[in-house]
mmCIF file of C-alpha atoms in Angstrom:
data_model
loop_
_atom_site.group_PDB
_atom_site.id
_atom_site.type_symbol
_atom_site.label_atom_id
_atom_site.label_comp_id
_atom_site.label_asym_id
_atom_site.label_seq_id
_atom_site.Cartn_x
_atom_site.Cartn_y
_atom_site.Cartn_z
ATOM 1 C CA MET E 141 149.712 86.108 177.049
ATOM 2 C CA LYS E 142 146.841 84.245 178.743
ATOM 3 C CA THR E 143 146.568 83.882 182.501
ATOM 4 C CA HIS E 144 144.281 81.945 184.860
ATOM 5 C CA MET E 145 141.400 83.833 186.434
ATOM 6 C CA ASP E 146 139.536 83.250 189.701
ATOM 7 C CA LEU E 147 136.716 80.760 189.064
ATOM 8 C CA SER E 148 134.726 82.071 192.043
ATOM 9 C CA LYS E 149 134.562 85.520 190.397
ATOM 10 C CA PHE E 150 133.682 84.317 186.906
ATOM 11 C CA TYR E 151 130.663 86.596 186.562
ATOM 12 C CA HIS E 152 132.914 89.655 186.900
ATOM 13 C CA TYR E 153 134.592 88.699 183.631
ATOM 14 C CA ALA E 154 131.227 88.641 181.843
ATOM 15 C CA PHE E 155 130.443 92.186 183.010
ATOM 16 C CA PRO E 156 129.534 94.893 182.083
ATOM 17 C CA MET E 157 125.941 93.670 181.935
ATOM 18 C CA GLN E 158 122.916 95.930 181.927
ATOM 19 C CA ALA E 159 121.617 96.488 185.463
ATOM 20 C CA ILE E 160 117.822 96.389 185.395
ATOM 21 C CA ILE E 161 115.279 96.910 188.164
ATOM 22 C CA VAL E 162 112.666 94.194 188.603
ATOM 23 C CA THR E 163 109.492 95.143 190.439
ATOM 24 C CA CYS E 164 107.340 92.604 192.267
ATOM 25 C CA ASN E 165 104.450 92.683 194.719
ATOM 26 C CA ASP E 166 104.090 91.562 198.323
ATOM 27 C CA GLU E 167 100.806 90.082 199.550
ATOM 28 C CA LYS E 168 99.450 93.553 200.368
ATOM 29 C CA GLY E 169 100.176 94.776 196.838
ATOM 30 C CA GLN E 170 103.140 96.897 197.912
ATOM 31 C CA THR E 171 105.914 97.080 195.297
ATOM 32 C CA ASN E 172 109.472 95.901 195.950
ATOM 33 C CA PRO E 173 112.238 96.821 193.477
ATOM 34 C CA ILE E 174 115.332 94.626 193.112
ATOM 35 C CA THR E 175 118.361 95.284 190.917
ATOM 36 C CA ILE E 176 119.338 92.373 188.681
ATOM 37 C CA ALA E 177 122.429 91.973 186.487
ATOM 38 C CA TRP E 178 121.907 88.306 185.543
ATOM 39 C CA HIS E 179 119.107 88.274 182.972
ATOM 40 C CA SER E 180 118.515 87.461 179.311
ATOM 41 C CA PRO E 181 115.930 86.844 176.617
ATOM 42 C CA ILE E 182 115.580 83.052 176.204
ATOM 43 C CA SER E 183 112.786 82.484 173.630
ATOM 44 C CA LYS E 184 111.243 84.515 170.806
ATOM 45 C CA ASN E 185 107.884 82.724 170.564
ATOM 46 C CA PRO E 186 106.582 82.622 173.214
ATOM 47 C CA PRO E 187 108.490 85.749 174.340
ATOM 48 C CA LEU E 188 110.370 84.520 177.427
ATOM 49 C CA TYR E 189 112.833 86.439 179.603
ATOM 50 C CA SER E 190 114.877 84.983 182.456
ATOM 51 C CA ILE E 191 116.129 86.568 185.660
ATOM 52 C CA SER E 192 118.318 84.788 188.227
ATOM 53 C CA VAL E 193 117.505 85.440 191.886
ATOM 54 C CA ALA E 194 119.123 83.909 194.972
ATOM 55 C CA PRO E 195 116.647 82.146 197.306
ATOM 56 C CA SER E 196 117.752 84.365 200.212
ATOM 57 C CA ARG E 197 116.407 87.469 198.472
ATOM 58 C CA TYR E 198 113.100 88.947 199.613
ATOM 59 C CA SER E 199 111.948 89.200 195.985
ATOM 60 C CA HIS E 200 112.430 85.447 195.472
ATOM 61 C CA ASN E 201 109.535 84.683 197.771
ATOM 62 C CA LEU E 202 107.417 87.518 196.377
ATOM 63 C CA ILE E 203 107.731 86.376 192.755
ATOM 64 C CA GLU E 204 107.128 82.761 193.740
ATOM 65 C CA LYS E 205 103.853 83.770 195.397
ATOM 66 C CA SER E 206 102.583 86.532 193.091
ATOM 67 C CA LYS E 207 103.704 84.671 189.932
ATOM 68 C CA GLU E 208 104.484 87.875 188.067
ATOM 69 C CA PHE E 209 107.071 90.659 187.794
ATOM 70 C CA VAL E 210 107.975 93.698 185.708
ATOM 71 C CA ILE E 211 111.407 94.299 184.166
ATOM 72 C CA ASN E 212 112.375 97.987 184.100
ATOM 73 C CA PHE E 213 115.286 99.348 182.028
ATOM 74 C CA ILE E 214 116.825 102.378 183.720
ATOM 75 C CA PRO E 215 119.052 105.212 182.437
ATOM 76 C CA PHE E 216 122.612 105.719 183.690
ATOM 77 C CA SER E 217 121.619 109.109 185.136
ATOM 78 C CA LEU E 218 119.787 107.166 187.874
ATOM 79 C CA VAL E 219 122.687 104.839 188.688
ATOM 80 C CA GLU E 220 122.585 105.719 192.420
ATOM 81 C CA LYS E 221 118.999 104.453 192.577
ATOM 82 C CA VAL E 222 120.001 101.259 190.756
ATOM 83 C CA HIS E 223 122.710 100.682 193.317
ATOM 84 C CA PHE E 224 120.354 101.494 196.208
ATOM 85 C CA CYS E 225 117.762 98.952 195.029
ATOM 86 C CA GLY E 226 120.513 96.319 194.796
ATOM 87 C CA SER E 227 122.039 97.066 198.203
ATOM 88 C CA TYR E 228 119.126 96.908 200.647
ATOM 89 C CA SER E 229 116.428 94.364 201.388
ATOM 90 C CA GLY E 230 112.748 95.069 200.979
ATOM 91 C CA ARG E 231 112.246 93.046 204.189
ATOM 92 C CA LYS E 232 113.577 96.009 206.165
ATOM 93 C CA ILE E 233 112.766 99.160 204.206
ATOM 94 C CA ASP E 234 110.347 100.515 201.615
ATOM 95 C CA LYS E 235 112.826 100.876 198.754
ATOM 96 C CA ILE E 236 110.420 102.700 196.457
ATOM 97 C CA ASN E 237 109.751 105.450 199.004
ATOM 98 C CA GLN E 238 113.367 105.758 200.102
ATOM 99 C CA SER E 239 114.789 105.780 196.565
ATOM 100 C CA GLY E 240 112.420 108.468 195.338
ATOM 101 C CA LEU E 241 111.423 106.285 192.399
ATOM 102 C CA THR E 242 107.745 106.520 191.425
ATOM 103 C CA LEU E 243 105.303 103.907 190.173
ATOM 104 C CA ASP E 244 102.537 103.665 187.620
ATOM 105 C CA ASP E 245 99.997 100.952 186.816
ATOM 106 C CA SER E 246 100.913 98.219 184.359
ATOM 107 C CA GLU E 247 98.265 97.082 181.891
ATOM 108 C CA LYS E 248 98.364 93.266 181.952
ATOM 109 C CA VAL E 249 99.820 92.481 185.403
ATOM 110 C CA LYS E 250 99.092 93.793 188.900
ATOM 111 C CA THR E 251 102.747 94.694 189.550
ATOM 112 C CA LYS E 252 103.502 98.360 188.864
ATOM 113 C CA TYR E 253 106.325 99.711 186.714
ATOM 114 C CA ILE E 254 108.888 102.401 187.560
ATOM 115 C CA LYS E 255 108.032 105.601 185.714
ATOM 116 C CA GLU E 256 111.620 106.883 185.579
ATOM 117 C CA CYS E 257 112.703 103.835 183.579
ATOM 118 C CA PHE E 258 112.545 103.928 179.784
ATOM 119 C CA ALA E 259 111.160 100.448 178.996
ATOM 120 C CA HIS E 260 109.018 97.938 180.885
ATOM 121 C CA PHE E 261 108.364 94.238 180.245
ATOM 122 C CA GLU E 262 105.225 93.001 182.039
ATOM 123 C CA CYS E 263 105.840 89.300 182.813
ATOM 124 C CA LYS E 264 103.739 86.411 184.046
ATOM 125 C CA LEU E 265 105.688 83.565 185.617
ATOM 126 C CA HIS E 266 106.151 80.810 183.014
ATOM 127 C CA ASN E 267 108.225 78.571 185.261
ATOM 128 C CA MET E 268 110.963 78.634 187.891
ATOM 129 C CA ILE E 269 113.989 76.341 187.796
ATOM 130 C CA VAL E 270 116.576 75.877 190.532
ATOM 131 C CA LEU E 271 120.004 76.005 188.866
ATOM 132 C CA GLY E 272 122.913 75.892 191.298
ATOM 133 C CA ASP E 273 122.549 78.470 194.074
ATOM 134 C CA HIS E 274 120.085 80.698 192.195
ATOM 135 C CA THR E 275 116.571 80.270 190.835
ATOM 136 C CA LEU E 276 115.935 81.013 187.192
ATOM 137 C CA PHE E 277 112.575 82.786 187.046
ATOM 138 C CA VAL E 278 111.262 82.537 183.499
ATOM 139 C CA GLY E 279 108.731 85.230 182.665
ATOM 140 C CA GLU E 280 106.428 85.292 179.672
ATOM 141 C CA ILE E 281 106.231 88.874 178.472
ATOM 142 C CA VAL E 282 102.577 89.830 178.064
ATOM 143 C CA ASN E 283 102.922 93.575 177.443
ATOM 144 C CA ILE E 284 105.667 96.133 176.772
ATOM 145 C CA LEU E 285 105.552 99.862 177.473
ATOM 146 C CA ALA E 286 108.388 102.267 176.712
ATOM 147 C CA ASP E 287 109.156 105.979 176.495
ATOM 148 C CA GLU E 288 108.074 107.214 173.071
ATOM 149 C CA ASP E 289 111.552 108.418 172.163
ATOM 150 C CA ALA E 290 113.603 105.525 173.631
ATOM 151 C CA PHE E 291 113.683 103.374 170.491
ATOM 152 C CA ILE E 292 113.878 104.230 166.791
ATOM 153 C CA ASP E 293 112.886 101.437 164.373
ATOM 154 C CA ASP E 294 112.933 99.038 167.341
ATOM 155 C CA LYS E 295 116.556 99.854 168.178
ATOM 156 C CA LEU E 296 117.777 101.859 171.156
ATOM 157 C CA SER E 297 118.057 105.552 170.303
ATOM 158 C CA LYS E 298 121.577 107.017 170.295
ATOM 159 C CA LYS E 299 120.594 109.427 173.039
ATOM 160 C CA MET E 300 119.691 106.628 175.448
ATOM 161 C CA THR E 301 122.319 105.539 177.988
ATOM 162 C CA PRO E 302 121.348 102.336 179.844
ATOM 163 C CA CYS E 303 123.075 101.452 183.087
ATOM 164 C CA TYR E 304 125.755 98.712 183.014
ATOM 165 C CA TYR E 305 127.221 96.976 186.071
ATOM 166 C CA ILE E 306 130.953 96.193 186.198
ATOM 167 C CA GLY E 307 131.080 94.712 189.730
ATOM 168 C CA ASP E 308 132.014 95.963 193.216
ATOM 169 C CA CYS E 309 129.791 99.081 193.165
ATOM 170 C CA VAL E 310 131.167 100.240 189.774
ATOM 171 C CA TYR E 311 128.993 101.093 186.780
ATOM 172 C CA THR E 312 129.353 102.394 183.233
ATOM 173 C CA THR E 313 127.231 102.994 180.135
ATOM 174 C CA ILE E 314 127.466 102.490 176.373
ATOM 175 C CA LYS E 315 128.923 104.804 173.739
ATOM 176 C CA ASN E 316 126.558 106.524 171.356
ATOM 177 C CA ILE E 317 128.420 105.146 168.355
ATOM 178 C CA ARG E 318 126.536 102.719 166.120
ATOM 179 C CA LYS E 319 128.422 100.504 163.720
ATOM 180 C CA LYS E 320 126.259 98.869 161.057
ATOM 181 C CA ILE E 321 127.736 95.888 159.218
ATOM 182 C CA MET D 265 104.738 109.506 177.630
ATOM 183 C CA LYS D 266 104.669 105.694 177.419
ATOM 184 C CA THR D 267 103.775 103.824 174.263
ATOM 185 C CA HIS D 268 103.186 100.166 173.372
ATOM 186 C CA MET D 269 106.064 98.245 171.803
ATOM 187 C CA ASP D 270 106.056 95.235 169.481
ATOM 188 C CA LEU D 271 105.962 92.057 171.610
ATOM 189 C CA SER D 272 107.572 90.006 168.831
ATOM 190 C CA LYS D 273 110.669 92.242 168.967
ATOM 191 C CA PHE D 274 110.962 92.341 172.765
ATOM 192 C CA TYR D 275 114.620 91.275 172.784
ATOM 193 C CA HIS D 276 115.565 94.385 170.805
ATOM 194 C CA TYR D 277 114.479 96.496 173.775
ATOM 195 C CA ALA D 278 116.822 94.588 176.088
ATOM 196 C CA PHE D 279 119.795 95.295 173.805
ATOM 197 C CA PRO D 280 122.631 96.270 173.748
ATOM 198 C CA MET D 281 123.866 92.942 175.109
ATOM 199 C CA GLN D 282 127.434 91.738 174.849
ATOM 200 C CA ALA D 283 127.921 89.612 171.711
ATOM 201 C CA ILE D 284 130.127 86.653 172.585
ATOM 202 C CA ILE D 285 131.484 83.860 170.422
ATOM 203 C CA VAL D 286 130.857 80.313 171.632
ATOM 204 C CA THR D 287 133.131 77.597 170.244
ATOM 205 C CA CYS D 288 132.080 73.953 170.062
ATOM 206 C CA ASN D 289 133.373 70.802 168.399
ATOM 207 C CA ASP D 290 131.996 68.545 165.711
ATOM 208 C CA GLU D 291 132.573 64.793 165.851
ATOM 209 C CA LYS D 292 135.914 65.143 164.042
ATOM 210 C CA GLY D 293 137.134 67.699 166.549
ATOM 211 C CA GLN D 294 136.778 70.635 164.159
ATOM 212 C CA THR D 295 135.782 73.883 165.858
ATOM 213 C CA ASN D 296 132.615 75.793 165.002
ATOM 214 C CA PRO D 297 132.154 79.365 166.309
ATOM 215 C CA ILE D 298 128.684 80.827 166.878
ATOM 216 C CA THR D 299 127.823 84.353 167.963
ATOM 217 C CA ILE D 300 125.449 84.536 170.912
ATOM 218 C CA ALA D 301 123.737 87.586 172.414
ATOM 219 C CA TRP D 302 121.403 85.748 174.796
ATOM 220 C CA HIS D 303 123.571 84.584 177.695
ATOM 221 C CA SER D 304 124.039 85.164 181.422
ATOM 222 C CA PRO D 305 125.669 83.906 184.611
ATOM 223 C CA ILE D 306 123.031 81.926 186.548
ATOM 224 C CA SER D 307 124.791 80.494 189.643
ATOM 225 C CA LYS D 308 127.856 81.422 191.689
ATOM 226 C CA ASN D 309 128.540 78.034 193.283
ATOM 227 C CA PRO D 310 128.715 75.925 191.210
ATOM 228 C CA PRO D 311 129.760 78.503 188.589
ATOM 229 C CA LEU D 312 127.041 78.147 185.940
ATOM 230 C CA TYR D 313 126.612 80.134 182.738
ATOM 231 C CA SER D 314 123.675 79.887 180.318
ATOM 232 C CA ILE D 315 123.492 80.375 176.562
ATOM 233 C CA SER D 316 120.286 80.176 174.518
ATOM 234 C CA VAL D 317 120.532 78.427 171.153
ATOM 235 C CA ALA D 318 117.735 77.714 168.660
ATOM 236 C CA PRO D 319 117.370 73.987 167.770
ATOM 237 C CA SER D 320 117.837 74.805 164.057
ATOM 238 C CA ARG D 321 121.399 75.997 164.664
ATOM 239 C CA TYR D 322 124.296 73.724 163.734
ATOM 240 C CA SER D 323 125.920 74.376 167.130
ATOM 241 C CA HIS D 324 122.826 73.104 168.961
ATOM 242 C CA ASN D 325 123.517 69.579 167.800
ATOM 243 C CA LEU D 326 127.269 69.884 168.365
ATOM 244 C CA ILE D 327 126.937 70.983 171.994
ATOM 245 C CA GLU D 328 124.292 68.346 172.669
ATOM 246 C CA LYS D 329 126.707 65.656 171.455
ATOM 247 C CA SER D 330 130.074 66.949 172.680
ATOM 248 C CA LYS D 331 128.615 68.132 176.006
ATOM 249 C CA GLU D 332 131.003 71.063 176.275
ATOM 250 C CA PHE D 333 131.647 74.550 174.871
ATOM 251 C CA VAL D 334 133.883 77.582 175.376
ATOM 252 C CA ILE D 335 132.612 81.143 175.813
ATOM 253 C CA ASN D 336 134.902 83.752 174.224
ATOM 254 C CA PHE D 337 134.624 87.480 174.949
ATOM 255 C CA ILE D 338 135.693 89.518 171.937
ATOM 256 C CA PRO D 339 136.814 93.159 171.505
ATOM 257 C CA PHE D 340 134.823 95.677 169.455
ATOM 258 C CA SER D 341 137.743 96.017 167.042
ATOM 259 C CA LEU D 342 136.790 92.553 165.723
ATOM 260 C CA VAL D 343 133.082 93.317 165.321
ATOM 261 C CA GLU D 344 133.052 92.214 161.652
ATOM 262 C CA LYS D 345 134.209 88.737 162.742
ATOM 263 C CA VAL D 346 131.489 88.642 165.412
ATOM 264 C CA HIS D 347 128.909 89.446 162.789
ATOM 265 C CA PHE D 348 130.348 86.892 160.371
ATOM 266 C CA CYS D 349 130.171 84.095 162.958
ATOM 267 C CA GLY D 350 126.549 85.020 163.650
ATOM 268 C CA SER D 351 125.514 85.227 159.987
ATOM 269 C CA TYR D 352 126.625 81.931 158.445
ATOM 270 C CA SER D 353 126.108 78.291 159.341
ATOM 271 C CA GLY D 354 128.975 75.946 160.157
ATOM 272 C CA ARG D 355 127.053 73.301 158.209
ATOM 273 C CA LYS D 356 128.138 75.024 155.000
ATOM 274 C CA ILE D 357 131.469 76.731 155.667
ATOM 275 C CA ASP D 358 134.492 76.540 157.961
ATOM 276 C CA LYS D 359 133.865 79.760 159.840
ATOM 277 C CA ILE D 360 137.185 79.707 161.684
ATOM 278 C CA ASN D 361 139.201 79.567 158.466
ATOM 279 C CA GLN D 362 137.052 82.067 156.621
ATOM 280 C CA SER D 363 136.922 84.566 159.497
ATOM 281 C CA GLY D 364 140.679 84.557 160.017
ATOM 282 C CA LEU D 365 140.189 83.871 163.719
ATOM 283 C CA THR D 366 142.772 81.519 165.247
ATOM 284 C CA LEU D 367 142.466 78.828 167.894
ATOM 285 C CA ASP D 368 144.460 77.555 170.824
ATOM 286 C CA ASP D 369 144.056 74.571 173.139
ATOM 287 C CA SER D 370 141.907 74.891 176.233
ATOM 288 C CA GLU D 371 143.104 73.250 179.434
ATOM 289 C CA LYS D 372 140.078 71.403 180.862
ATOM 290 C CA VAL D 373 137.915 70.794 177.773
ATOM 291 C CA LYS D 374 138.656 69.509 174.277
ATOM 292 C CA THR D 375 137.025 72.517 172.596
ATOM 293 C CA LYS D 376 139.547 75.191 171.613
ATOM 294 C CA TYR D 377 139.335 78.889 172.438
ATOM 295 C CA ILE D 378 139.705 81.881 170.087
ATOM 296 C CA LYS D 379 143.059 83.534 170.664
ATOM 297 C CA GLU D 380 141.940 86.999 169.545
ATOM 298 C CA CYS D 381 139.320 87.106 172.324
ATOM 299 C CA PHE D 382 140.268 88.515 175.717
ATOM 300 C CA ALA D 383 138.576 86.036 178.084
ATOM 301 C CA HIS D 384 137.542 82.385 177.812
ATOM 302 C CA PHE D 385 135.199 80.299 179.969
ATOM 303 C CA GLU D 386 135.751 76.546 179.488
ATOM 304 C CA CYS D 387 132.367 74.892 180.139
ATOM 305 C CA LYS D 388 131.129 71.348 180.600
ATOM 306 C CA LEU D 389 127.441 70.836 179.901
ATOM 307 C CA HIS D 390 125.566 70.853 183.221
ATOM 308 C CA ASN D 391 122.137 70.445 181.681
ATOM 309 C CA MET D 392 120.004 71.572 178.758
ATOM 310 C CA ILE D 393 116.450 72.799 179.119
ATOM 311 C CA VAL D 394 113.971 73.495 176.331
ATOM 312 C CA LEU D 395 112.338 76.852 177.054
ATOM 313 C CA GLY D 396 110.015 78.099 174.348
ATOM 314 C CA ASP D 397 111.662 78.004 170.909
ATOM 315 C CA HIS D 398 115.256 77.938 172.230
ATOM 316 C CA THR D 399 117.311 75.533 174.325
ATOM 317 C CA LEU D 400 119.010 76.856 177.430
ATOM 318 C CA PHE D 401 122.425 75.203 177.538
ATOM 319 C CA VAL D 402 123.741 75.458 181.090
ATOM 320 C CA GLY D 403 127.516 75.151 181.293
ATOM 321 C CA GLU D 404 129.554 74.586 184.415
ATOM 322 C CA ILE D 405 132.687 76.685 184.109
ATOM 323 C CA VAL D 406 135.709 74.504 184.861
ATOM 324 C CA ASN D 407 138.519 76.866 183.851
ATOM 325 C CA ILE D 408 138.997 80.523 182.897
ATOM 326 C CA LEU D 409 141.799 82.009 180.821
ATOM 327 C CA ALA D 410 142.120 85.702 179.974
ATOM 328 C CA ASP D 411 144.564 88.216 178.555
ATOM 329 C CA GLU D 412 146.849 89.349 181.348
ATOM 330 C CA ASP D 413 145.875 93.003 180.973
ATOM 331 C CA ALA D 414 142.127 92.549 180.384
ATOM 332 C CA PHE D 415 141.055 92.790 184.027
ATOM 333 C CA ILE D 416 142.342 94.817 186.967
ATOM 334 C CA ASP D 417 141.269 93.620 190.438
ATOM 335 C CA ASP D 418 138.779 91.291 188.700
ATOM 336 C CA LYS D 419 137.075 94.170 186.912
ATOM 337 C CA LEU D 420 137.286 94.938 183.202
ATOM 338 C CA SER D 421 140.143 97.336 182.460
ATOM 339 C CA LYS D 422 139.179 100.779 181.164
ATOM 340 C CA LYS D 423 141.064 100.142 177.964
ATOM 341 C CA MET D 424 138.945 97.094 177.090
ATOM 342 C CA THR D 425 136.014 97.603 174.715
ATOM 343 C CA PRO D 426 133.752 94.529 174.496
ATOM 344 C CA CYS D 427 131.375 94.135 171.604
ATOM 345 C CA TYR D 428 127.657 94.877 172.184
ATOM 346 C CA TYR D 429 124.816 93.955 169.839
ATOM 347 C CA ILE D 430 121.941 96.398 169.271
ATOM 348 C CA GLY D 431 119.996 94.369 166.686
ATOM 349 C CA ASP D 432 119.708 94.319 162.854
ATOM 350 C CA CYS D 433 123.481 94.206 162.126
ATOM 351 C CA VAL D 434 124.215 97.166 164.430
ATOM 352 C CA TYR D 435 126.802 97.087 167.229
ATOM 353 C CA THR D 436 128.293 99.417 169.836
ATOM 354 C CA THR D 437 130.670 99.282 172.794
ATOM 355 C CA ILE D 438 130.902 100.684 176.315
ATOM 356 C CA LYS D 439 132.323 103.989 177.468
ATOM 357 C CA ASN D 440 135.571 103.967 179.404
ATOM 358 C CA ILE D 441 133.990 105.910 182.256
ATOM 359 C CA ARG D 442 133.743 104.119 185.588
ATOM 360 C CA LYS D 443 131.358 105.422 188.259
ATOM 361 C CA LYS D 444 131.930 103.991 191.737
ATOM 362 C CA ILE D 445 129.099 104.403 194.237
#
């Protein structure tokens, strides 16, 4: 039996989606991490990845000015840090220091990556498009680093457990089953 | 230890992503289903949802002409049907008939939804944007139907197991754990 759902909460029905942490730089080169659940690959060649950010967010202005960002994929064991980076504004606090996350230098962009994450897409801003009440930041991926054991034959290792957001402060992860068809 | 990954396979490192089935209509009103892994909410108000489709795909032309589509969220138990709809072209076969999936009428669009799926976003084309080698079809969600027991308080029920794509014909699903922070 089908029932009507609340249109204003539509994105809840598309969850769980992987919660990633995007890092970006302020004008002094200090790193701000923001948790993003709305993101997707959008082109193979060139390799483009989109993230949706509301204009009110501190990171919106930072990415617009610095024209780059890094996408960091984080394990479920660090879910509290994911939630922390999505719950506070970098305008008021230093989220890297307060979360205990640590940074390392990227290779092709100035923005640093988060060491505790297992994969990192270094992106240069390809374009930004206002769509409704969010901005779609389209990044061209110029370099990818990852933990040596995170992927096997370019597929996520069974032992890896990414972090998935369900909505309203609730998270889950994937099963380690793999069904090949 | 971090290592370099293959830029041409970047989307594999963002998987698992939920594999959804998008339905769209040809000029005779016949339904074509296509499996999509690249998709995301992109605006709350208006409620916008994006799917990325390569121009070579049969559905690309159908959505461009009909200016609507339906997003269907499918359980892991039907993973073979997900894979089937992603592996063949509607130019050559009637994928609905051959998959054994069944259709029912949507309420606000002409395109039908797949009954065996647990949630359905009825979308009218808001705009389409060429980004790299894919087209971003942006749909405005005008109606949502779902199985009565699929969501509890607008969050996915623990008993639901959506279908997630890992790449190269391999799929998984989520755990039924829920961590609230």
